[in-house]
PDB file of C-alpha atoms and ligand atoms in Angstrom:
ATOM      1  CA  UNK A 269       2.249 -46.899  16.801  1.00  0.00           C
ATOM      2  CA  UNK A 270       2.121 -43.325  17.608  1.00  0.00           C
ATOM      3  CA  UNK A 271       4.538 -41.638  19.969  1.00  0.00           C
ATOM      4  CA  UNK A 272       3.053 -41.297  23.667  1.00  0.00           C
ATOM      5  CA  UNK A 273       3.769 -37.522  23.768  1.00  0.00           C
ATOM      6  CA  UNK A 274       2.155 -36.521  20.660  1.00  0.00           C
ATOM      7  CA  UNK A 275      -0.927 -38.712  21.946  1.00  0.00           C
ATOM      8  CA  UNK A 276      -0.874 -37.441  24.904  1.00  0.00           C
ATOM      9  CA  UNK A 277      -1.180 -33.885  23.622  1.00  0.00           C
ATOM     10  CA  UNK A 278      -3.807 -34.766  21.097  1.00  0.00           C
ATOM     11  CA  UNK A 279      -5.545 -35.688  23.695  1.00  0.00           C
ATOM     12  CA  UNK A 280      -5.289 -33.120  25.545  1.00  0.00           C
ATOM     13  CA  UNK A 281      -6.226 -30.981  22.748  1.00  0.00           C
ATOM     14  CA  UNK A 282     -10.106 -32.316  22.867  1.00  0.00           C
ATOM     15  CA  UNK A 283     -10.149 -30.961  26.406  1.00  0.00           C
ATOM     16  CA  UNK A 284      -9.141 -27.413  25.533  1.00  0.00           C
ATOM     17  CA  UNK A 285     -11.202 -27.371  22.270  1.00  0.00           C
ATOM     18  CA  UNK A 286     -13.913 -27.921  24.283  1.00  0.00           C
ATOM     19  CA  UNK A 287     -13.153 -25.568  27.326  1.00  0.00           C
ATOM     20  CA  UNK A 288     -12.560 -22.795  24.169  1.00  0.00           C
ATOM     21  CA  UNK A 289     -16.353 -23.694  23.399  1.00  0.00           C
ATOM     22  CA  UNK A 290     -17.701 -23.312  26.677  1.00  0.00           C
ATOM     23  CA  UNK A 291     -16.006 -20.232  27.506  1.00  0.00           C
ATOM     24  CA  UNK A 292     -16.818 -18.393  24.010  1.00  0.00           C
ATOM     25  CA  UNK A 293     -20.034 -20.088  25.457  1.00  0.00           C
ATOM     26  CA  UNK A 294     -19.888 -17.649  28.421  1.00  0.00           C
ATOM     27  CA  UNK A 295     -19.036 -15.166  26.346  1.00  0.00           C
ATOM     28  CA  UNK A 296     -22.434 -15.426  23.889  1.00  0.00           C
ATOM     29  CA  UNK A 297     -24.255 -15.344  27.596  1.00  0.00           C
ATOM     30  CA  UNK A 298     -22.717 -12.131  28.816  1.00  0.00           C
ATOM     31  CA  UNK A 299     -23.052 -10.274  25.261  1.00  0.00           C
ATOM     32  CA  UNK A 300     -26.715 -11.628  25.252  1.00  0.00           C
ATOM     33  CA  UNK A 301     -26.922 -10.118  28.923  1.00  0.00           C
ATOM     34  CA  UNK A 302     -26.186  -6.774  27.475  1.00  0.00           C
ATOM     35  CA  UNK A 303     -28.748  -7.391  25.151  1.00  0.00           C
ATOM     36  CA  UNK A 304     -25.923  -6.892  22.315  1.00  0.00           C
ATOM     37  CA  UNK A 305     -27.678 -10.357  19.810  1.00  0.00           C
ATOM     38  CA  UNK A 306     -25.725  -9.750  17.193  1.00  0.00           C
ATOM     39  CA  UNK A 307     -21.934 -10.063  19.366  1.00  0.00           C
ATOM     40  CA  UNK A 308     -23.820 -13.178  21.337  1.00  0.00           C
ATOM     41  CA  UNK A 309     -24.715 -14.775  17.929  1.00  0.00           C
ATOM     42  CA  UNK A 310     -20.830 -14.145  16.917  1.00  0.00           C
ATOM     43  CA  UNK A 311     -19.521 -16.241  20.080  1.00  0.00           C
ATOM     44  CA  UNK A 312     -22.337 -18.969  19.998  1.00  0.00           C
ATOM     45  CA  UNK A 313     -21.518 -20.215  16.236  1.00  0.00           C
ATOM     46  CA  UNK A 314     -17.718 -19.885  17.039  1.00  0.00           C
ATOM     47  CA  UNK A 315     -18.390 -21.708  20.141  1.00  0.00           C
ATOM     48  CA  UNK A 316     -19.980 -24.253  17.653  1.00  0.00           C
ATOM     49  CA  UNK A 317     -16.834 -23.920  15.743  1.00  0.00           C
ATOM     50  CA  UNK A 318     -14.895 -25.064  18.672  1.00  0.00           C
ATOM     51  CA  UNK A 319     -16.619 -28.206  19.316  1.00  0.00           C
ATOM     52  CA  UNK A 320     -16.221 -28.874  15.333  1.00  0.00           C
ATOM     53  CA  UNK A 321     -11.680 -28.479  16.588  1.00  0.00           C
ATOM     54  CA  UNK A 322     -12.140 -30.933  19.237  1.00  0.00           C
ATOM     55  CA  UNK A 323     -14.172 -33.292  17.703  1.00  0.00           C
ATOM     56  CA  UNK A 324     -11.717 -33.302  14.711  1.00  0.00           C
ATOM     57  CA  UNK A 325      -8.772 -34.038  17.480  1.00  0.00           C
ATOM     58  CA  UNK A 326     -11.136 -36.893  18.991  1.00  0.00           C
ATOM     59  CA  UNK A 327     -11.755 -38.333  15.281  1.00  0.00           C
ATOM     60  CA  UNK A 328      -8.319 -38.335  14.123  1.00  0.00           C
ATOM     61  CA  UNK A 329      -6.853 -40.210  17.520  1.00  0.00           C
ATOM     62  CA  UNK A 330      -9.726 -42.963  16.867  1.00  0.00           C
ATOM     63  CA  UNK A 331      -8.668 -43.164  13.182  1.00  0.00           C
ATOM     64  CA  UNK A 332      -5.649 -44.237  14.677  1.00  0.00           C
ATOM     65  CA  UNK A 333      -7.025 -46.901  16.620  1.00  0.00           C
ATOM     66  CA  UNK A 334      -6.008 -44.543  20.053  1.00  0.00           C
ATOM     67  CA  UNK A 335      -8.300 -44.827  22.866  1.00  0.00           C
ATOM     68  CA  UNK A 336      -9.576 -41.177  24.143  1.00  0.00           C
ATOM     69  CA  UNK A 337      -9.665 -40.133  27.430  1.00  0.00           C
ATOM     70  CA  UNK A 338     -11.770 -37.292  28.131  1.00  0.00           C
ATOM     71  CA  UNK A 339     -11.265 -35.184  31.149  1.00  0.00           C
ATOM     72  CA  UNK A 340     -13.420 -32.855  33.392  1.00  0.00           C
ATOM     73  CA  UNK A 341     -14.042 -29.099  31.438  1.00  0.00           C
ATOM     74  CA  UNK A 342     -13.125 -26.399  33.303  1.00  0.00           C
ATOM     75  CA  UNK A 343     -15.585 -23.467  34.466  1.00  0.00           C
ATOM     76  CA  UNK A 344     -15.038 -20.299  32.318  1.00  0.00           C
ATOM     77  CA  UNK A 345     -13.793 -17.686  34.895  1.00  0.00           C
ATOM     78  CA  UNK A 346     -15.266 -14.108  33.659  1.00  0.00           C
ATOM     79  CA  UNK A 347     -11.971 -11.794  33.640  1.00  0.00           C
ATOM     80  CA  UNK A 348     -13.593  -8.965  31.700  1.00  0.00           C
ATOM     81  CA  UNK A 349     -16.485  -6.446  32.088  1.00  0.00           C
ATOM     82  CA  UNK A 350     -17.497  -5.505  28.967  1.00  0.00           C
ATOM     83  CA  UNK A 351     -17.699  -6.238  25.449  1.00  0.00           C
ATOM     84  CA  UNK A 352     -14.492  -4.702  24.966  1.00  0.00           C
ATOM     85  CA  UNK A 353     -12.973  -6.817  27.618  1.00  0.00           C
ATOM     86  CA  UNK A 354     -14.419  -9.541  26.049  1.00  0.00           C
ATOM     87  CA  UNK A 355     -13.331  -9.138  22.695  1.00  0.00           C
ATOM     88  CA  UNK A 356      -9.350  -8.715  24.346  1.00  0.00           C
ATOM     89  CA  UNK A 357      -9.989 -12.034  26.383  1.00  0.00           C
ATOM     90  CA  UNK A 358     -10.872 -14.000  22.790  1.00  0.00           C
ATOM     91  CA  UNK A 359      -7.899 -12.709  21.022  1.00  0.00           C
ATOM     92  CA  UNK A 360      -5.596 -13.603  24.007  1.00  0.00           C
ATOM     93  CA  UNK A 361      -6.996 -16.796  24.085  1.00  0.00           C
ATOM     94  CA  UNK A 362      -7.108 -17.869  20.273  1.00  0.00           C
ATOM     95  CA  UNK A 363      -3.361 -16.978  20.838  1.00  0.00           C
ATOM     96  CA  UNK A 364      -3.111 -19.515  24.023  1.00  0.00           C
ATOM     97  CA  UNK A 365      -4.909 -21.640  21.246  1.00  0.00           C
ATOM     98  CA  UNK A 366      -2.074 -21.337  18.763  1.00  0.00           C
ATOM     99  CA  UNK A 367       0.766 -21.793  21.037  1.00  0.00           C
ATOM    100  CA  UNK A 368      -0.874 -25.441  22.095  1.00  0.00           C
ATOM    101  CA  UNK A 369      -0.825 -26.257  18.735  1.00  0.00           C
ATOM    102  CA  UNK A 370       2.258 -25.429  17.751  1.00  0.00           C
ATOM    103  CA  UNK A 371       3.525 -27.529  20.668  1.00  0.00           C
ATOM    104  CA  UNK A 372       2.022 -30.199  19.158  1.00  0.00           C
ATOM    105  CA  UNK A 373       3.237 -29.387  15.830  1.00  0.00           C
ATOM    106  CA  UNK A 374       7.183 -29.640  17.166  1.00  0.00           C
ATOM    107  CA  UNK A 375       6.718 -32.784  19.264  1.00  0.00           C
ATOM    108  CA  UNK A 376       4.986 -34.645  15.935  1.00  0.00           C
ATOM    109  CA  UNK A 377       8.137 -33.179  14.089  1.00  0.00           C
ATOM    110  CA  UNK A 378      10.110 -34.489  16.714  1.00  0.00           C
ATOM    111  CA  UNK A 379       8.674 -37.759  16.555  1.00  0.00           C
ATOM    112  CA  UNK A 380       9.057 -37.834  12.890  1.00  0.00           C
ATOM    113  CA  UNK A 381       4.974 -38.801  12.769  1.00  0.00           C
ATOM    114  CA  UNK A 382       4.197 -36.863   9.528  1.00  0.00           C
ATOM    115  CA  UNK A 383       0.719 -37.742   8.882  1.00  0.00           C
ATOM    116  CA  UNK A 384      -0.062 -35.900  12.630  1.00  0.00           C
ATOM    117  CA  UNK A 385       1.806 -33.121  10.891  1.00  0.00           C
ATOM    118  CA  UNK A 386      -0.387 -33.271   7.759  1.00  0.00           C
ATOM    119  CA  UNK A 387      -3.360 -33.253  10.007  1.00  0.00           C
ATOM    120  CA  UNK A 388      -2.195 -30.270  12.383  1.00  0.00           C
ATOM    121  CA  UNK A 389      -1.562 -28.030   9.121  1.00  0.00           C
ATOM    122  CA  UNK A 390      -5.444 -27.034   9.165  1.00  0.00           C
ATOM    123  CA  UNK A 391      -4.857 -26.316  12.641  1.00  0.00           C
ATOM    124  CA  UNK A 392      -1.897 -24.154  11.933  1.00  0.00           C
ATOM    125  CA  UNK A 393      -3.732 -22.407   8.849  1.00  0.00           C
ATOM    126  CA  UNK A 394      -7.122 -22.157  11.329  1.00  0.00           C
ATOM    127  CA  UNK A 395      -5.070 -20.694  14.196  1.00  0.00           C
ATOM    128  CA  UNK A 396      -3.758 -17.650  11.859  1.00  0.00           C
ATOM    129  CA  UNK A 397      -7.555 -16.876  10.755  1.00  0.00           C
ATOM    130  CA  UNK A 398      -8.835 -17.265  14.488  1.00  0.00           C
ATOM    131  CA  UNK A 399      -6.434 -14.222  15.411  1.00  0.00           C
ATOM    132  CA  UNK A 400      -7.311 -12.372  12.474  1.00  0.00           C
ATOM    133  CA  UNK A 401     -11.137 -12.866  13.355  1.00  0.00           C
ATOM    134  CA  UNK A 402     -10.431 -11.827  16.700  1.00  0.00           C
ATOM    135  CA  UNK A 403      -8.056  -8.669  16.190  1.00  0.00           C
ATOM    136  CA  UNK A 404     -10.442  -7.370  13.475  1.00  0.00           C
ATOM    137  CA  UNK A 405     -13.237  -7.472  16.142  1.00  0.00           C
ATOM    138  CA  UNK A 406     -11.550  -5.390  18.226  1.00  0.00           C
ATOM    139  CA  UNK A 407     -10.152  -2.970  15.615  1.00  0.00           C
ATOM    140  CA  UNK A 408     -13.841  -2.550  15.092  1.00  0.00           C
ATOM    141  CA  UNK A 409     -15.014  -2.245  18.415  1.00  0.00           C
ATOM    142  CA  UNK A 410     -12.137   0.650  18.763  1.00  0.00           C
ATOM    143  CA  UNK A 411     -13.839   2.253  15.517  1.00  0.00           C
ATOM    144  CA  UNK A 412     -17.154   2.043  15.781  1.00  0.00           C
ATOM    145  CA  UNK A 413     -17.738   0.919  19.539  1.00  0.00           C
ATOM    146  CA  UNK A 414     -18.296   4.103  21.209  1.00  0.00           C
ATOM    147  CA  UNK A 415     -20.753   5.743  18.884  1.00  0.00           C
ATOM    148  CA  UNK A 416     -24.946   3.943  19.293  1.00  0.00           C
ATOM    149  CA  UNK A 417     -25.231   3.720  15.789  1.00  0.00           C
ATOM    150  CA  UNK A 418     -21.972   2.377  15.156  1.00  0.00           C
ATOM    151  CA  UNK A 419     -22.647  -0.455  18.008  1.00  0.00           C
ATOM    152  CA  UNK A 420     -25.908  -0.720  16.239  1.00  0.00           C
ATOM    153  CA  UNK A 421     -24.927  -1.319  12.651  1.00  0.00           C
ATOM    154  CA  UNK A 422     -21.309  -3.302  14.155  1.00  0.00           C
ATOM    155  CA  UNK A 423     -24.064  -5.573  16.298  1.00  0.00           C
ATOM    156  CA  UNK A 424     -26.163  -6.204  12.900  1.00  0.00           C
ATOM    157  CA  UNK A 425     -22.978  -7.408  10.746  1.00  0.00           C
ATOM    158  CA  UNK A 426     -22.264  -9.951  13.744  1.00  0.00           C
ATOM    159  CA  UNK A 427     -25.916 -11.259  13.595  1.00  0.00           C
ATOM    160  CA  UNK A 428     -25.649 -11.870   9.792  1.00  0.00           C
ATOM    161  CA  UNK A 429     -22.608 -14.701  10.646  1.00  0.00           C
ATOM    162  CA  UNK A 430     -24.075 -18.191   9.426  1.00  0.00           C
ATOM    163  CA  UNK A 431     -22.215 -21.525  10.628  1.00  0.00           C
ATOM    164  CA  UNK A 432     -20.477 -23.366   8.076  1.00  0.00           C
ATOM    165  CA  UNK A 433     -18.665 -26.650   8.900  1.00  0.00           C
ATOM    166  CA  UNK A 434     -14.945 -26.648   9.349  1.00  0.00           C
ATOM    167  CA  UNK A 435     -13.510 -27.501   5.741  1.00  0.00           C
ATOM    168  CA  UNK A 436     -11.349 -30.472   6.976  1.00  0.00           C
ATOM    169  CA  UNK A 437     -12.702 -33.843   6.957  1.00  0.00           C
ATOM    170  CA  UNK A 438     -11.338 -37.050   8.332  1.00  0.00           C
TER     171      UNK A 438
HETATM  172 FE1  FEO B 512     -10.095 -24.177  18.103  1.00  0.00          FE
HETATM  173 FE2  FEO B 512     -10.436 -21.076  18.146  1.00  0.00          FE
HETATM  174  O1  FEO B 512      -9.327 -22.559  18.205  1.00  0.00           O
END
């Protein structure tokens, strides 16, 4: 039997996998507002991406004959203005991201349940690329941002991003 703690975060895990979805959602709406197709097509497949986390959480929990419950999804609250601001708001959330896991990660080590910590090391690995994903965005916003061509070509890389499915498996 697993310890109620580390359920009870797993759980809770599904939830904010899927609130990351809907608000990089939001996100893929405002870009596409500002007509920018190549940013919104960036947030919609990690928004895909996102589901892919919590439906990984909800997966493992059932492989381990745990009951989910799933709760209400918040609304995404809009705390930027532009793409810039947007680009800041995913970074500072992929780290809220990280620090959930890694809360996780110490109450599974605490509970000595090492096949949750097995599971979680994707997450940990996943967590380190989602920050790198997100910093490099804005390193080239800073860069290239500013300049119409620049946005232009910046816009075009982001519309060539395909969706792959995440590489774990359960
Ligand atoms: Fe599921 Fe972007 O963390």
């Amino acid at each position: 039997m697993m310890d109620k703690k580390v359920i009870k975060l797993l759980n809770e895990q599904i939830n904010k996998e899927l609130y990351s979805a809907y608000l990089y959602l939001d996100f893929s709406n405002f870009l596409a507002s500002k007509g920018l197709d190549g940013f919104e097509n960036w947030y919609k497949i990690q928004a895909q991406e996102e589901r892919d986390h919590a439906m990984l959480f909800y997966q493992y929990l059932l492989n381990n004959n745990v009951e989910v419950e799933l709760g209400a999804i918040e609304k995404p609250v809009r705390e930027y203005k532009d793409v810039m601001g947007v680009l800041k708001a995913g970074l500072k959330h992929e780290e809220y991201v990280t620090s959930l896991i890694h809360t996780i990660y110490d109450a599974a080590q605490k509970a000595k349940d090492f096949r949750t910590l097995q599971f979680l090391d994707w997450f940990v690995k996943e967590q380190g690329e989602e920050e790198t994903n997100a910093n490099d965005l804005i390193t080239k916003m800073e860069l290239f941002g500013s300049d119409p061509k620049g946005l232009y070509m910046l816009n075009n890389e982001l519309k060539a991003r395909a969706y792959s499915a995440p590489s774990l498996v359960l």
